[in-house]
PDB file of C-alpha atoms in Angstrom:
ATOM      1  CA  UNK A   1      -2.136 -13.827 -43.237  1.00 69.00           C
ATOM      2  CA  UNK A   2      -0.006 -16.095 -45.534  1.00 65.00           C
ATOM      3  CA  UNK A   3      -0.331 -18.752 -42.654  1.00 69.00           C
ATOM      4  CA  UNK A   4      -4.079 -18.661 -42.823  1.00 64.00           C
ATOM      5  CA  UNK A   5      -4.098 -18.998 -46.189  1.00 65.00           C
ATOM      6  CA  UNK A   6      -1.971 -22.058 -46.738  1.00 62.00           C
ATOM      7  CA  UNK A   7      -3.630 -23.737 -43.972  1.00 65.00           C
ATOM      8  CA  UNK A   8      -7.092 -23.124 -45.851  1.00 61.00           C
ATOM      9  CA  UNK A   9      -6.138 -25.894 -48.518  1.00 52.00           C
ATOM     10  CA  UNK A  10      -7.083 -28.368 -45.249  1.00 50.00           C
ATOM     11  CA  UNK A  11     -10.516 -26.794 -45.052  1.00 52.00           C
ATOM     12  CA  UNK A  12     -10.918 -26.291 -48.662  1.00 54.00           C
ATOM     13  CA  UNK A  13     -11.056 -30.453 -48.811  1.00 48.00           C
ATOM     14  CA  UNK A  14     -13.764 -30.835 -46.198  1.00 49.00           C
ATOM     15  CA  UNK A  15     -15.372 -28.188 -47.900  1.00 56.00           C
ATOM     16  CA  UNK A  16     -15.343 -30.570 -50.930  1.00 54.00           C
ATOM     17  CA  UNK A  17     -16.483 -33.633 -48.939  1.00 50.00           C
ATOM     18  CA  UNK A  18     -19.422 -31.082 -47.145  1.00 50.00           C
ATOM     19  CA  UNK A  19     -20.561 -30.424 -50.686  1.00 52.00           C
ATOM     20  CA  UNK A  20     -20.470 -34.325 -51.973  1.00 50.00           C
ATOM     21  CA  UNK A  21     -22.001 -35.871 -48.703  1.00 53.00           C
ATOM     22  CA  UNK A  22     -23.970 -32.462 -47.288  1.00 51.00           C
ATOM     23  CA  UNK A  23     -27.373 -31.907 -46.653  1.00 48.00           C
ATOM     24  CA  UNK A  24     -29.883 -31.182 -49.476  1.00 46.00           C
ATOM     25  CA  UNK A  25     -29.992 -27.626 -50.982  1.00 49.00           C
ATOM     26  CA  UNK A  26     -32.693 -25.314 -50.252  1.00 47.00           C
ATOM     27  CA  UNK A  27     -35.791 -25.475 -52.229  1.00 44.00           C
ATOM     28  CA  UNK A  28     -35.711 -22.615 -55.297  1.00 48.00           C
ATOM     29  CA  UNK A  29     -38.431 -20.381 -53.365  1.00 44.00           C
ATOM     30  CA  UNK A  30     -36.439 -19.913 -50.681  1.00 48.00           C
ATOM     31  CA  UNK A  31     -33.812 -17.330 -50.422  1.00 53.00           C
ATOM     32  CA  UNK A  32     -30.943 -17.540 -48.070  1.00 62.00           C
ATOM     33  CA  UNK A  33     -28.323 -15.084 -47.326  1.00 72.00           C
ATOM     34  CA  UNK A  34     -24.608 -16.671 -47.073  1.00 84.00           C
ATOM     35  CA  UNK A  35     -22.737 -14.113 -43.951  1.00 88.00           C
ATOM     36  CA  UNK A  36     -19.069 -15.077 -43.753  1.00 90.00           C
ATOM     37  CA  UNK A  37     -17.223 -13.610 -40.520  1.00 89.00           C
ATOM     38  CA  UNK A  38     -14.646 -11.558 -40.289  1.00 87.00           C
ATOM     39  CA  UNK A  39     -12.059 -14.545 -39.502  1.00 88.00           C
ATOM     40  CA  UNK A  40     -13.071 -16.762 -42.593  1.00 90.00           C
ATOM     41  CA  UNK A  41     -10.585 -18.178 -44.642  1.00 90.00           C
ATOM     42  CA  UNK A  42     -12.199 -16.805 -47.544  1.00 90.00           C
ATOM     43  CA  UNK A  43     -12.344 -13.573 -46.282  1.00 92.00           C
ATOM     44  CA  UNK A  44      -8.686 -13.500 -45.465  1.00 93.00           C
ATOM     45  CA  UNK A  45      -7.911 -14.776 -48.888  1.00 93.00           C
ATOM     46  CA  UNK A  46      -9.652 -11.957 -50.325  1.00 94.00           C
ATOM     47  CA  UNK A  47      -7.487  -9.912 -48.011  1.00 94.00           C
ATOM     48  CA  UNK A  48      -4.090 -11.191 -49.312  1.00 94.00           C
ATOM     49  CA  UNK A  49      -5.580 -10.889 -52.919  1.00 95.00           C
ATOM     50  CA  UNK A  50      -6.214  -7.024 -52.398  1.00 95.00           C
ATOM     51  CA  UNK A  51      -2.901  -6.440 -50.987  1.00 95.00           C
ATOM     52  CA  UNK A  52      -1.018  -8.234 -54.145  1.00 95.00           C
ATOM     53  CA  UNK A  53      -3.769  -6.075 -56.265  1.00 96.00           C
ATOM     54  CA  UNK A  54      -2.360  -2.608 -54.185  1.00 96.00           C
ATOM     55  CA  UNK A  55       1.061  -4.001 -54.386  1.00 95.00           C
ATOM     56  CA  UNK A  56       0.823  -4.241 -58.137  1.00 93.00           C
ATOM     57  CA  UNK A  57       1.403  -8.030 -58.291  1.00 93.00           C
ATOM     58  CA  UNK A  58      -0.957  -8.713 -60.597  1.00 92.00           C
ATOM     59  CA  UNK A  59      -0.455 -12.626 -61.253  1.00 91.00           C
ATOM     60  CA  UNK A  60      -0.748 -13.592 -57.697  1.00 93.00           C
ATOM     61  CA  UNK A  61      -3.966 -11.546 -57.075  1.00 95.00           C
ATOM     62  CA  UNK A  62      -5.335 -12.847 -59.955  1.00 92.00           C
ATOM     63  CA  UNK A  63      -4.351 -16.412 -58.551  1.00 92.00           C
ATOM     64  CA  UNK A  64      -6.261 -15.965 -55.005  1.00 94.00           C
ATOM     65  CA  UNK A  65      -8.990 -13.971 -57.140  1.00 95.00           C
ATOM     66  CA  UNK A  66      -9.944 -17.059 -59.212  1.00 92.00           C
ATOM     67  CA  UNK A  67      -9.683 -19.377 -56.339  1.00 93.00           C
ATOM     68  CA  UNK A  68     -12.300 -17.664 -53.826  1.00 93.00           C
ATOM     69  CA  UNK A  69     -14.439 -16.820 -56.966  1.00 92.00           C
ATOM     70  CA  UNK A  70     -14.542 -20.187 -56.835  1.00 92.00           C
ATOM     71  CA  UNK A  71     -15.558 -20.759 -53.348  1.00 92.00           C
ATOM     72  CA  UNK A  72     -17.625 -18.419 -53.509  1.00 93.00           C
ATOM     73  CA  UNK A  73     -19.573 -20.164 -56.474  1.00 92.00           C
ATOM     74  CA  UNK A  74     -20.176 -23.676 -55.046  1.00 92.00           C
ATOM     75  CA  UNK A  75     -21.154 -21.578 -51.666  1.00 92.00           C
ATOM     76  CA  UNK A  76     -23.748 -19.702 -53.766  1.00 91.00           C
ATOM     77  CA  UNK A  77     -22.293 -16.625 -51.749  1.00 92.00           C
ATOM     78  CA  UNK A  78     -23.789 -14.592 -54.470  1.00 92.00           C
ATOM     79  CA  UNK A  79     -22.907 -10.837 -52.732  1.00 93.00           C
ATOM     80  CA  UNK A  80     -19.179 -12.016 -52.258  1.00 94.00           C
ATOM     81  CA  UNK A  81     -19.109 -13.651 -55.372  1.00 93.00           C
ATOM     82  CA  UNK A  82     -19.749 -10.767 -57.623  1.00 92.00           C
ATOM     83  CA  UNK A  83     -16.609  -8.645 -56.609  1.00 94.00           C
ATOM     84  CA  UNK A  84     -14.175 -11.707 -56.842  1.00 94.00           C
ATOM     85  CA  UNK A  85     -15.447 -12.097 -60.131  1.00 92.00           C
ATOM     86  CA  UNK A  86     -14.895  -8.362 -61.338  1.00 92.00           C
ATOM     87  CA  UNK A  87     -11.621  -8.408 -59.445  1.00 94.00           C
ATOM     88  CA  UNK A  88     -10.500 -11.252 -61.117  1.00 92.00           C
ATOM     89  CA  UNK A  89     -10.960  -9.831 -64.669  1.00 90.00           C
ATOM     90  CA  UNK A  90      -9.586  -6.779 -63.948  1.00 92.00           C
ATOM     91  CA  UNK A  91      -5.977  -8.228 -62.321  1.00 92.00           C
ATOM     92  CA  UNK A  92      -5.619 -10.694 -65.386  1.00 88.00           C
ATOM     93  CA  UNK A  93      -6.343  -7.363 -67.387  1.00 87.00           C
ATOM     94  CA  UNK A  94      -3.653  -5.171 -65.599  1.00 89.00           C
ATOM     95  CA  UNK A  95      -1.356  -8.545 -66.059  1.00 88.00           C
ATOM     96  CA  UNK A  96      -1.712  -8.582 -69.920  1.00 84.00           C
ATOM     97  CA  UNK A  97      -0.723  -5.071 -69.961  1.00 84.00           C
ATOM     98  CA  UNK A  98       2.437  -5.542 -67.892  1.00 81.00           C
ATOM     99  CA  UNK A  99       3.339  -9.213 -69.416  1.00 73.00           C
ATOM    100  CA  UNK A 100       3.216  -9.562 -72.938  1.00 72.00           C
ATOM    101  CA  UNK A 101       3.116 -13.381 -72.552  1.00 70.00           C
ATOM    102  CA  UNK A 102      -0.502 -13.228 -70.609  1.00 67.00           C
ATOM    103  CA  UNK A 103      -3.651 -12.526 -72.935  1.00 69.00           C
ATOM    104  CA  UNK A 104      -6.600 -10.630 -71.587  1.00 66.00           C
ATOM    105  CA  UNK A 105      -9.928 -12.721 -72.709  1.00 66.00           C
ATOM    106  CA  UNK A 106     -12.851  -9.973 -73.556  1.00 63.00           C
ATOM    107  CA  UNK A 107     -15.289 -13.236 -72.452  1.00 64.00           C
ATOM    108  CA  UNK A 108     -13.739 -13.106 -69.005  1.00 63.00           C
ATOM    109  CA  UNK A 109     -16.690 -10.683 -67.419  1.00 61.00           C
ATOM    110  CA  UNK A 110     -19.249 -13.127 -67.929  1.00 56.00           C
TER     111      UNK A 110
END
């Protein structure tokens, strides 16, 4: 899983350049639904972040949290997005209360 994950930064790029140089968006009206499979690299990021979550290391999930809410933004993967968001508060909240050093932000939950 670690593997998959490093080697993502490769795709994340082209992802970039896709976004820069892609085709148009949609028009507003119409509504697409964004269906990742099971293999994705953002799904397997996701993974990794819910096993530091389980695990109790907070700063790392909060790390691979924030970087697929990311992906997940400029995808306008709405249904995947929402979760990574929530999860994302709520490890940087569980890290504040285990390092003093880390302050929780009440504006995070947007």
């Amino acid at each position: 899983l670690h593997e998959i994950v490093v080697n993502r930064k490769s795709r994340s790029l082209f992802s970039g350049a896709k976004r820069w140089f892609g085709t148009s968006k949609p028009s507003v009206g119409a509504s697409t639904s964004l269906v990742y499979t099971k293999d994705a690299p953002e799904l397997q990021v996701r993974k990794l972040a819910d096993i530091y979550f389980l695990l109790k290391m907070y700063k790392c999930s909060h790390q691979h949290y924030y970087t697929i809410k990311k992906d997940f933004q400029a995808d306008e993967a709405w249904s995947y997005y929402a979760p990574a968001v929530e999860l994302a508060a709520l490890s940087l909240f569980m890290l504040s209360l285990t390092d003093p050093g880390k302050k929780y932000r009440a504006d995070y939950m947007e």
